[in-house]
Amino acid sequence: MNIAVTADDEVRYEARPSATELGPASKRIVVGYGFWIFLLSDIVMFSAFFAAYAVLAHATAGGPGGMQLFNQRSVAIETVCLLVSSYTCGLMSLAIDRSQYGRTYLTAFITFVLGALFLTLEVREFAGMIAMGAGPQRSAFLSAFFTLVGCHGLHVTAGLVWLVVMMAQVAIRGFSATVERRLLCFSLFWHALDIVWVWLFTVVYLMGVLP
Amino acid sequence: MTDTQYDRAPGDASALPDVERDTPSGMLIYTIGLVLAVVLTAMSFWVANTSLLWVGGVSLGLTVLAIAQMGIHLVFFLHVTTGPDNTNNVMALAFGVLIVALVVVGSLLIMADLNDSMMPGPELMNLQMQH
């Protein structure tokens, strides 16, 4: 083992065990990796919904299509909300690394507000569509649309609940190793949701209104 | 042995001591990611709405922009790198991408082929007319 000479570096090497020579990986790495696998399987599930949507995108059964239903302005606002909330979630990870309570609460609050704004806009869009008779039972296209977008919306809802729970844990238990691991998983989850949304707004909302 | 390999939790910034010194701060990385993502999103919306571009190429262009933006998110927000401490995360990601591509491309190919094969009359068999 080739370890840097200074005692300071030696301590830092020892503090980061490797799977190859220093025994099993730390719990943070194992937990993060396991959650990474879960996220990938979640994205595989989304890919099935995407495939269903792409196949049924023109199966409107004489009902309204994407051109009549989608409002680009509201989608643009939703996209910005989710993107900026992903950014503030990243800033929250930085604050957590430095154990700064104030900045953690502030960035978590902004993340929550932006996520809630996203959900409000989406629910309003759904309600408007259902009110004009374009509910999920209208056509195969709308069934696929509500399943795909609704599934993403449910994930965002779960993320918001998770964020509140995590902030309560930070308030009660402080930055313990367990709480930090859970926060790592939360930020992975939130960034992954943004990646799914990029895919979603491109395939559903932008390609859906092409002539 | 000269190479000691350190693993890194997905989403964590690099923990390699020699890398740590001259990399930009985390804040800068997230900000670059945000700026790039905003630029790509704006381009996507512009491409979808403009009449300047050839219509046939628009969906391909949107796909490229979306894939680029997902890459930006992976690199700048999730800190996926090609470093040795990240091999496990990248391998899992590559497998996930493979399955996603199989599911989506496979479904589209098979369904398009089915539609082509069943052609007694478009008004009878076209998926668009069925529920």
mmCIF file of C-alpha atoms in Angstrom:
data_model
loop_
_atom_site.group_PDB
_atom_site.id
_atom_site.type_symbol
_atom_site.label_atom_id
_atom_site.label_comp_id
_atom_site.label_asym_id
_atom_site.label_seq_id
_atom_site.Cartn_x
_atom_site.Cartn_y
_atom_site.Cartn_z
ATOM 1 C CA MET A 1 0.000 0.000 0.000
ATOM 2 C CA ASN A 2 1.438 3.296 -1.040
ATOM 3 C CA ILE A 3 0.370 5.860 1.461
ATOM 4 C CA ALA A 4 1.414 9.488 1.453
ATOM 5 C CA VAL A 5 4.137 10.237 3.941
ATOM 6 C CA THR A 6 2.660 12.896 6.170
ATOM 7 C CA ALA A 7 0.714 11.826 9.191
ATOM 8 C CA ASP A 8 -2.092 14.128 8.182
ATOM 9 C CA ASP A 9 -2.611 12.314 4.891
ATOM 10 C CA GLU A 10 -2.338 8.965 6.587
ATOM 11 C CA VAL A 11 -5.231 9.823 8.832
ATOM 12 C CA ARG A 12 -7.278 10.924 5.852
ATOM 13 C CA TYR A 13 -6.532 7.683 4.011
ATOM 14 C CA GLU A 14 -7.457 5.640 7.040
ATOM 15 C CA ALA A 15 -10.676 7.571 7.379
ATOM 16 C CA ARG A 16 -11.756 6.439 3.933
ATOM 17 C CA PRO A 17 -11.656 2.653 3.803
ATOM 18 C CA SER A 18 -11.553 1.076 0.370
ATOM 19 C CA ALA A 19 -13.278 -2.102 -0.686
ATOM 20 C CA THR A 20 -10.073 -3.563 -2.058
ATOM 21 C CA GLU A 21 -7.589 -3.310 0.763
ATOM 22 C CA LEU A 22 -9.106 -1.821 3.847
ATOM 23 C CA GLY A 23 -12.089 -4.074 4.324
ATOM 24 C CA PRO A 24 -15.697 -3.354 3.436
ATOM 25 C CA ALA A 25 -16.784 0.062 2.185
ATOM 26 C CA SER A 26 -18.192 2.591 4.607
ATOM 27 C CA LYS A 27 -21.885 2.552 5.324
ATOM 28 C CA ARG A 28 -22.356 5.853 3.477
ATOM 29 C CA ILE A 29 -21.014 4.301 0.266
ATOM 30 C CA VAL A 30 -23.039 1.105 0.652
ATOM 31 C CA VAL A 31 -26.270 2.973 1.400
ATOM 32 C CA GLY A 32 -25.688 5.494 -1.386
ATOM 33 C CA TYR A 33 -24.933 2.730 -3.872
ATOM 34 C CA GLY A 34 -28.004 0.761 -2.868
ATOM 35 C CA PHE A 35 -30.168 3.842 -3.313
ATOM 36 C CA TRP A 36 -28.494 4.477 -6.672
ATOM 37 C CA ILE A 37 -29.573 0.965 -7.769
ATOM 38 C CA PHE A 38 -33.126 1.686 -6.570
ATOM 39 C CA LEU A 39 -33.190 4.947 -8.543
ATOM 40 C CA LEU A 40 -32.024 3.172 -11.692
ATOM 41 C CA SER A 41 -34.758 0.553 -11.280
ATOM 42 C CA ASP A 42 -37.246 3.382 -10.765
ATOM 43 C CA ILE A 43 -36.069 4.944 -14.020
ATOM 44 C CA VAL A 44 -36.462 1.575 -15.748
ATOM 45 C CA MET A 45 -40.083 1.580 -14.526
ATOM 46 C CA PHE A 46 -40.517 5.081 -15.941
ATOM 47 C CA SER A 47 -39.098 3.857 -19.248
ATOM 48 C CA ALA A 48 -41.980 1.371 -19.499
ATOM 49 C CA PHE A 49 -44.470 4.240 -19.040
ATOM 50 C CA PHE A 50 -42.530 6.273 -21.602
ATOM 51 C CA ALA A 51 -42.669 3.401 -24.076
ATOM 52 C CA ALA A 52 -46.428 3.060 -23.520
ATOM 53 C CA TYR A 53 -46.898 6.796 -24.022
ATOM 54 C CA ALA A 54 -44.759 6.913 -27.162
ATOM 55 C CA VAL A 55 -46.707 4.006 -28.688
ATOM 56 C CA LEU A 56 -50.108 5.509 -27.814
ATOM 57 C CA ALA A 57 -49.277 9.187 -28.426
ATOM 58 C CA HIS A 58 -51.460 9.336 -31.539
ATOM 59 C CA ALA A 59 -54.236 7.043 -30.284
ATOM 60 C CA THR A 60 -56.563 9.914 -29.428
ATOM 61 C CA ALA A 61 -59.774 8.077 -30.408
ATOM 62 C CA GLY A 62 -61.123 11.279 -31.940
ATOM 63 C CA GLY A 63 -60.598 13.181 -28.697
ATOM 64 C CA PRO A 64 -58.312 16.136 -28.050
ATOM 65 C CA GLY A 65 -54.587 15.688 -28.736
ATOM 66 C CA GLY A 66 -51.507 17.290 -27.274
ATOM 67 C CA MET A 67 -51.802 20.310 -29.564
ATOM 68 C CA GLN A 68 -55.118 21.361 -27.989
ATOM 69 C CA LEU A 69 -54.336 20.387 -24.403
ATOM 70 C CA PHE A 70 -50.785 21.418 -23.584
ATOM 71 C CA ASN A 71 -49.962 24.898 -22.374
ATOM 72 C CA GLN A 72 -46.292 25.565 -23.057
ATOM 73 C CA ARG A 73 -46.068 28.537 -20.737
ATOM 74 C CA SER A 74 -47.147 26.553 -17.700
ATOM 75 C CA VAL A 75 -44.785 23.725 -18.671
ATOM 76 C CA ALA A 76 -41.901 26.198 -18.940
ATOM 77 C CA ILE A 77 -42.655 27.541 -15.454
ATOM 78 C CA GLU A 78 -42.849 23.982 -14.066
ATOM 79 C CA THR A 79 -39.509 23.169 -15.693
ATOM 80 C CA VAL A 80 -37.819 26.219 -14.198
ATOM 81 C CA CYS A 81 -39.285 25.404 -10.748
ATOM 82 C CA LEU A 82 -37.939 21.871 -10.788
ATOM 83 C CA LEU A 83 -34.566 22.868 -12.210
ATOM 84 C CA VAL A 84 -33.968 25.605 -9.640
ATOM 85 C CA SER A 85 -35.175 23.329 -6.841
ATOM 86 C CA SER A 86 -32.599 20.783 -7.989
ATOM 87 C CA TYR A 87 -29.967 23.521 -7.737
ATOM 88 C CA THR A 88 -31.038 24.567 -4.234
ATOM 89 C CA CYS A 89 -31.059 20.879 -3.264
ATOM 90 C CA GLY A 90 -27.406 20.763 -4.376
ATOM 91 C CA LEU A 91 -26.658 23.833 -2.271
ATOM 92 C CA MET A 92 -28.372 22.053 0.625
ATOM 93 C CA SER A 93 -25.938 19.120 0.237
ATOM 94 C CA LEU A 94 -23.049 21.600 0.466
ATOM 95 C CA ALA A 95 -24.515 23.145 3.623
ATOM 96 C CA ILE A 96 -24.973 19.669 5.114
ATOM 97 C CA ASP A 97 -21.322 18.812 4.384
ATOM 98 C CA ARG A 98 -20.336 21.832 6.446
ATOM 99 C CA SER A 99 -22.999 21.202 9.130
ATOM 100 C CA GLN A 100 -24.536 24.652 8.663
ATOM 101 C CA TYR A 101 -28.042 24.539 10.123
ATOM 102 C CA GLY A 102 -29.277 27.900 8.876
ATOM 103 C CA ARG A 103 -28.288 27.380 5.250
ATOM 104 C CA THR A 104 -29.634 23.824 5.315
ATOM 105 C CA TYR A 105 -33.070 24.997 6.486
ATOM 106 C CA LEU A 106 -33.085 27.912 4.033
ATOM 107 C CA THR A 107 -32.174 25.835 0.955
ATOM 108 C CA ALA A 108 -34.533 23.038 2.035
ATOM 109 C CA PHE A 109 -37.321 25.597 2.379
ATOM 110 C CA ILE A 110 -36.677 27.020 -1.109
ATOM 111 C CA THR A 111 -36.517 23.489 -2.521
ATOM 112 C CA PHE A 112 -39.833 22.654 -0.861
ATOM 113 C CA VAL A 113 -41.573 25.826 -2.070
ATOM 114 C CA LEU A 114 -40.420 25.324 -5.660
ATOM 115 C CA GLY A 115 -41.453 21.657 -5.573
ATOM 116 C CA ALA A 116 -44.857 22.602 -4.172
ATOM 117 C CA LEU A 117 -45.266 25.261 -6.881
ATOM 118 C CA PHE A 118 -44.467 22.639 -9.504
ATOM 119 C CA LEU A 119 -47.090 20.297 -8.058
ATOM 120 C CA THR A 120 -49.706 23.064 -7.858
ATOM 121 C CA LEU A 121 -49.248 23.914 -11.523
ATOM 122 C CA GLU A 122 -49.434 20.250 -12.480
ATOM 123 C CA VAL A 123 -52.562 19.581 -10.440
ATOM 124 C CA ARG A 124 -54.189 22.688 -11.930
ATOM 125 C CA GLU A 125 -53.315 21.435 -15.426
ATOM 126 C CA PHE A 126 -54.812 18.011 -14.655
ATOM 127 C CA ALA A 127 -57.947 19.549 -13.170
ATOM 128 C CA GLY A 128 -58.389 21.769 -16.224
ATOM 129 C CA MET A 129 -58.040 18.813 -18.575
ATOM 130 C CA ILE A 130 -60.491 16.660 -16.613
ATOM 131 C CA ALA A 131 -62.960 19.574 -16.456
ATOM 132 C CA MET A 132 -62.978 19.850 -20.246
ATOM 133 C CA GLY A 133 -63.704 16.133 -20.619
ATOM 134 C CA ALA A 134 -60.136 15.087 -21.350
ATOM 135 C CA GLY A 135 -59.703 12.772 -18.377
ATOM 136 C CA PRO A 136 -57.712 9.548 -18.418
ATOM 137 C CA GLN A 137 -60.730 7.547 -19.575
ATOM 138 C CA ARG A 138 -61.180 9.610 -22.758
ATOM 139 C CA SER A 139 -58.546 7.898 -24.946
ATOM 140 C CA ALA A 140 -55.502 5.646 -24.815
ATOM 141 C CA PHE A 141 -53.344 8.713 -25.349
ATOM 142 C CA LEU A 142 -54.791 10.426 -22.280
ATOM 143 C CA SER A 143 -54.548 7.243 -20.178
ATOM 144 C CA ALA A 144 -50.852 7.005 -21.011
ATOM 145 C CA PHE A 145 -50.390 10.734 -20.407
ATOM 146 C CA PHE A 146 -52.007 10.739 -16.964
ATOM 147 C CA THR A 147 -50.136 7.571 -15.930
ATOM 148 C CA LEU A 148 -46.744 8.922 -16.966
ATOM 149 C CA VAL A 149 -47.050 12.517 -15.765
ATOM 150 C CA GLY A 150 -49.084 11.493 -12.703
ATOM 151 C CA CYS A 151 -46.439 8.951 -11.700
ATOM 152 C CA HIS A 152 -43.798 11.657 -11.831
ATOM 153 C CA GLY A 153 -46.082 13.945 -9.832
ATOM 154 C CA LEU A 154 -46.515 11.244 -7.182
ATOM 155 C CA HIS A 155 -42.742 10.938 -6.939
ATOM 156 C CA VAL A 156 -42.463 14.702 -6.410
ATOM 157 C CA THR A 157 -45.152 14.504 -3.704
ATOM 158 C CA ALA A 158 -43.260 11.718 -1.966
ATOM 159 C CA GLY A 159 -40.084 13.797 -2.244
ATOM 160 C CA LEU A 160 -41.764 16.790 -0.575
ATOM 161 C CA VAL A 161 -43.018 14.636 2.313
ATOM 162 C CA TRP A 162 -39.557 13.110 2.632
ATOM 163 C CA LEU A 163 -37.962 16.564 2.732
ATOM 164 C CA VAL A 164 -40.233 17.681 5.586
ATOM 165 C CA VAL A 165 -39.461 14.486 7.511
ATOM 166 C CA MET A 166 -35.730 14.997 6.959
ATOM 167 C CA MET A 167 -35.848 18.579 8.202
ATOM 168 C CA ALA A 168 -37.641 17.371 11.334
ATOM 169 C CA GLN A 169 -34.877 14.793 11.817
ATOM 170 C CA VAL A 170 -32.186 17.465 11.374
ATOM 171 C CA ALA A 171 -33.964 19.631 13.942
ATOM 172 C CA ILE A 172 -34.314 16.807 16.468
ATOM 173 C CA ARG A 173 -31.233 14.657 15.908
ATOM 174 C CA GLY A 174 -28.792 17.123 14.350
ATOM 175 C CA PHE A 175 -26.300 16.115 11.680
ATOM 176 C CA SER A 176 -25.697 12.545 12.798
ATOM 177 C CA ALA A 177 -24.162 10.081 10.336
ATOM 178 C CA THR A 178 -27.557 8.411 9.881
ATOM 179 C CA VAL A 179 -29.340 11.664 9.111
ATOM 180 C CA GLU A 180 -26.591 12.673 6.670
ATOM 181 C CA ARG A 181 -26.917 9.352 4.833
ATOM 182 C CA ARG A 182 -30.661 9.859 4.516
ATOM 183 C CA LEU A 183 -30.119 13.387 3.248
ATOM 184 C CA LEU A 184 -27.676 12.032 0.654
ATOM 185 C CA CYS A 185 -30.366 9.620 -0.539
ATOM 186 C CA PHE A 186 -32.913 12.434 -0.648
ATOM 187 C CA SER A 187 -30.711 14.632 -2.818
ATOM 188 C CA LEU A 188 -30.046 11.703 -5.166
ATOM 189 C CA PHE A 189 -33.811 11.147 -5.400
ATOM 190 C CA TRP A 190 -34.541 14.805 -6.093
ATOM 191 C CA HIS A 191 -31.877 15.124 -8.814
ATOM 192 C CA ALA A 192 -33.117 11.903 -10.441
ATOM 193 C CA LEU A 193 -36.668 13.324 -10.518
ATOM 194 C CA ASP A 194 -35.332 16.331 -12.402
ATOM 195 C CA ILE A 195 -33.639 14.038 -14.937
ATOM 196 C CA VAL A 196 -36.936 12.200 -15.475
ATOM 197 C CA TRP A 197 -38.688 15.558 -15.917
ATOM 198 C CA VAL A 198 -36.198 16.607 -18.647
ATOM 199 C CA TRP A 199 -37.084 13.442 -20.520
ATOM 200 C CA LEU A 200 -40.765 13.982 -19.808
ATOM 201 C CA PHE A 201 -41.167 17.582 -20.930
ATOM 202 C CA THR A 202 -39.218 16.837 -24.106
ATOM 203 C CA VAL A 203 -41.164 13.734 -25.118
ATOM 204 C CA VAL A 204 -44.618 14.700 -23.871
ATOM 205 C CA TYR A 205 -44.943 18.463 -23.995
ATOM 206 C CA LEU A 206 -42.503 19.572 -26.692
ATOM 207 C CA MET A 207 -42.730 16.678 -29.165
ATOM 208 C CA GLY A 208 -46.461 16.415 -28.426
ATOM 209 C CA VAL A 209 -47.184 19.816 -29.977
ATOM 210 C CA LEU A 210 -45.102 19.346 -33.106
ATOM 211 C CA PRO A 211 -47.205 19.532 -36.257
ATOM 212 C CA MET B 1 0.807 -2.198 -4.668
ATOM 213 C CA THR B 2 0.658 1.355 -5.875
ATOM 214 C CA ASP B 3 -3.006 1.827 -6.682
ATOM 215 C CA THR B 4 -5.350 2.069 -3.790
ATOM 216 C CA GLN B 5 -8.873 2.377 -5.081
ATOM 217 C CA TYR B 6 -11.391 4.376 -3.177
ATOM 218 C CA ASP B 7 -15.068 4.054 -3.836
ATOM 219 C CA ARG B 8 -17.365 7.002 -3.645
ATOM 220 C CA ALA B 9 -21.037 7.154 -2.755
ATOM 221 C CA PRO B 10 -23.142 8.262 -5.724
ATOM 222 C CA GLY B 11 -23.898 11.955 -5.472
ATOM 223 C CA ASP B 12 -20.892 12.670 -3.296
ATOM 224 C CA ALA B 13 -18.187 14.969 -4.601
ATOM 225 C CA SER B 14 -14.769 13.410 -5.061
ATOM 226 C CA ALA B 15 -13.098 12.258 -1.852
ATOM 227 C CA LEU B 16 -9.673 11.561 -3.349
ATOM 228 C CA PRO B 17 -7.182 13.661 -1.371
ATOM 229 C CA ASP B 18 -5.056 14.639 -4.373
ATOM 230 C CA VAL B 19 -8.042 15.663 -6.422
ATOM 231 C CA GLU B 20 -9.545 17.719 -3.677
ATOM 232 C CA ARG B 21 -6.956 20.464 -3.734
ATOM 233 C CA ASP B 22 -7.361 22.018 -7.157
ATOM 234 C CA THR B 23 -10.972 21.325 -8.014
ATOM 235 C CA PRO B 24 -13.448 24.187 -8.096
ATOM 236 C CA SER B 25 -15.745 24.634 -5.138
ATOM 237 C CA GLY B 26 -19.003 22.706 -4.977
ATOM 238 C CA MET B 27 -21.022 25.896 -5.315
ATOM 239 C CA LEU B 28 -19.324 26.723 -8.617
ATOM 240 C CA ILE B 29 -19.995 23.224 -9.988
ATOM 241 C CA TYR B 30 -23.714 23.423 -9.159
ATOM 242 C CA THR B 31 -23.937 26.917 -10.641
ATOM 243 C CA ILE B 32 -22.258 25.873 -13.903
ATOM 244 C CA GLY B 33 -24.680 22.941 -14.065
ATOM 245 C CA LEU B 34 -27.667 25.206 -13.495
ATOM 246 C CA VAL B 35 -26.567 27.692 -16.183
ATOM 247 C CA LEU B 36 -25.936 24.941 -18.748
ATOM 248 C CA ALA B 37 -29.257 23.256 -17.938
ATOM 249 C CA VAL B 38 -31.155 26.546 -18.275
ATOM 250 C CA VAL B 39 -29.485 27.245 -21.640
ATOM 251 C CA LEU B 40 -30.341 23.758 -22.926
ATOM 252 C CA THR B 41 -33.942 24.016 -21.661
ATOM 253 C CA ALA B 42 -34.373 27.403 -23.353
ATOM 254 C CA MET B 43 -32.973 25.940 -26.564
ATOM 255 C CA SER B 44 -35.401 23.009 -26.363
ATOM 256 C CA PHE B 45 -38.405 25.329 -26.026
ATOM 257 C CA TRP B 46 -37.115 27.546 -28.832
ATOM 258 C CA VAL B 47 -36.506 24.592 -31.163
ATOM 259 C CA ALA B 48 -40.013 23.251 -30.514
ATOM 260 C CA ASN B 49 -41.698 26.574 -31.273
ATOM 261 C CA THR B 50 -39.646 28.141 -34.030
ATOM 262 C CA SER B 51 -40.573 27.949 -37.681
ATOM 263 C CA LEU B 52 -37.002 28.590 -38.793
ATOM 264 C CA LEU B 53 -35.943 24.943 -38.648
ATOM 265 C CA TRP B 54 -36.836 22.075 -40.925
ATOM 266 C CA VAL B 55 -39.784 20.301 -39.269
ATOM 267 C CA GLY B 56 -38.423 16.811 -39.918
ATOM 268 C CA GLY B 57 -35.311 17.454 -37.872
ATOM 269 C CA VAL B 58 -36.999 19.027 -34.866
ATOM 270 C CA SER B 59 -37.719 15.825 -32.908
ATOM 271 C CA LEU B 60 -34.176 14.597 -33.459
ATOM 272 C CA GLY B 61 -32.845 17.948 -32.272
ATOM 273 C CA LEU B 62 -35.071 17.826 -29.174
ATOM 274 C CA THR B 63 -33.845 14.321 -28.394
ATOM 275 C CA VAL B 64 -30.210 15.420 -28.635
ATOM 276 C CA LEU B 65 -30.875 18.452 -26.406
ATOM 277 C CA ALA B 66 -32.654 16.270 -23.816
ATOM 278 C CA ILE B 67 -29.835 13.720 -23.724
ATOM 279 C CA ALA B 68 -27.288 16.536 -23.405
ATOM 280 C CA GLN B 69 -29.224 18.009 -20.498
ATOM 281 C CA MET B 70 -29.478 14.651 -18.733
ATOM 282 C CA GLY B 71 -25.699 14.380 -19.112
ATOM 283 C CA ILE B 72 -25.296 17.838 -17.573
ATOM 284 C CA HIS B 73 -27.463 16.798 -14.638
ATOM 285 C CA LEU B 74 -25.480 13.587 -14.120
ATOM 286 C CA VAL B 75 -22.109 15.305 -14.213
ATOM 287 C CA PHE B 76 -22.785 18.568 -12.391
ATOM 288 C CA PHE B 77 -25.585 17.602 -9.968
ATOM 289 C CA LEU B 78 -24.915 13.909 -9.341
ATOM 290 C CA HIS B 79 -21.108 14.176 -9.709
ATOM 291 C CA VAL B 80 -20.790 11.159 -11.977
ATOM 292 C CA THR B 81 -17.231 11.111 -13.297
ATOM 293 C CA THR B 82 -14.910 8.710 -15.067
ATOM 294 C CA GLY B 83 -12.646 8.565 -12.017
ATOM 295 C CA PRO B 84 -11.590 5.218 -10.520
ATOM 296 C CA ASP B 85 -13.564 5.942 -7.359
ATOM 297 C CA ASN B 86 -16.739 6.090 -9.397
ATOM 298 C CA THR B 87 -16.502 2.888 -11.460
ATOM 299 C CA ASN B 88 -19.267 1.033 -9.626
ATOM 300 C CA ASN B 89 -21.707 3.918 -9.971
ATOM 301 C CA VAL B 90 -20.976 4.310 -13.687
ATOM 302 C CA MET B 91 -21.319 0.574 -14.353
ATOM 303 C CA ALA B 92 -24.723 0.500 -12.635
ATOM 304 C CA LEU B 93 -25.755 3.590 -14.608
ATOM 305 C CA ALA B 94 -24.618 2.021 -17.882
ATOM 306 C CA PHE B 95 -26.689 -1.091 -17.145
ATOM 307 C CA GLY B 96 -29.713 1.067 -16.337
ATOM 308 C CA VAL B 97 -29.315 2.991 -19.596
ATOM 309 C CA LEU B 98 -29.061 -0.294 -21.504
ATOM 310 C CA ILE B 99 -32.338 -1.597 -20.027
ATOM 311 C CA VAL B 100 -34.092 1.730 -20.617
ATOM 312 C CA ALA B 101 -32.946 1.760 -24.254
ATOM 313 C CA LEU B 102 -34.070 -1.855 -24.746
ATOM 314 C CA VAL B 103 -37.523 -1.176 -23.280
ATOM 315 C CA VAL B 104 -38.190 2.073 -25.149
ATOM 316 C CA VAL B 105 -36.616 1.323 -28.535
ATOM 317 C CA GLY B 106 -37.820 -2.284 -28.475
ATOM 318 C CA SER B 107 -41.434 -1.296 -27.717
ATOM 319 C CA LEU B 108 -41.465 1.375 -30.415
ATOM 320 C CA LEU B 109 -39.952 -0.942 -33.049
ATOM 321 C CA ILE B 110 -42.264 -3.847 -32.264
ATOM 322 C CA MET B 111 -45.412 -1.708 -32.150
ATOM 323 C CA ALA B 112 -44.507 0.110 -35.387
ATOM 324 C CA ASP B 113 -43.851 -3.236 -37.039
ATOM 325 C CA LEU B 114 -47.174 -4.615 -35.772
ATOM 326 C CA ASN B 115 -48.992 -1.605 -37.163
ATOM 327 C CA ASP B 116 -47.265 -2.085 -40.507
ATOM 328 C CA SER B 117 -48.042 -5.794 -40.642
ATOM 329 C CA MET B 118 -51.749 -5.454 -39.890
ATOM 330 C CA MET B 119 -52.872 -3.530 -42.910
ATOM 331 C CA PRO B 120 -56.221 -4.792 -44.170
ATOM 332 C CA GLY B 121 -57.347 -1.182 -44.103
ATOM 333 C CA PRO B 122 -56.051 1.737 -42.111
ATOM 334 C CA GLU B 123 -59.499 2.599 -40.790
ATOM 335 C CA LEU B 124 -59.803 -0.894 -39.291
ATOM 336 C CA MET B 125 -56.459 -1.577 -37.805
ATOM 337 C CA ASN B 126 -54.731 1.686 -37.172
ATOM 338 C CA LEU B 127 -54.084 2.124 -33.462
ATOM 339 C CA GLN B 128 -55.225 5.713 -33.760
ATOM 340 C CA MET B 129 -58.777 4.566 -34.324
ATOM 341 C CA GLN B 130 -58.877 2.070 -31.507
ATOM 342 C CA HIS B 131 -59.286 2.796 -27.866
#
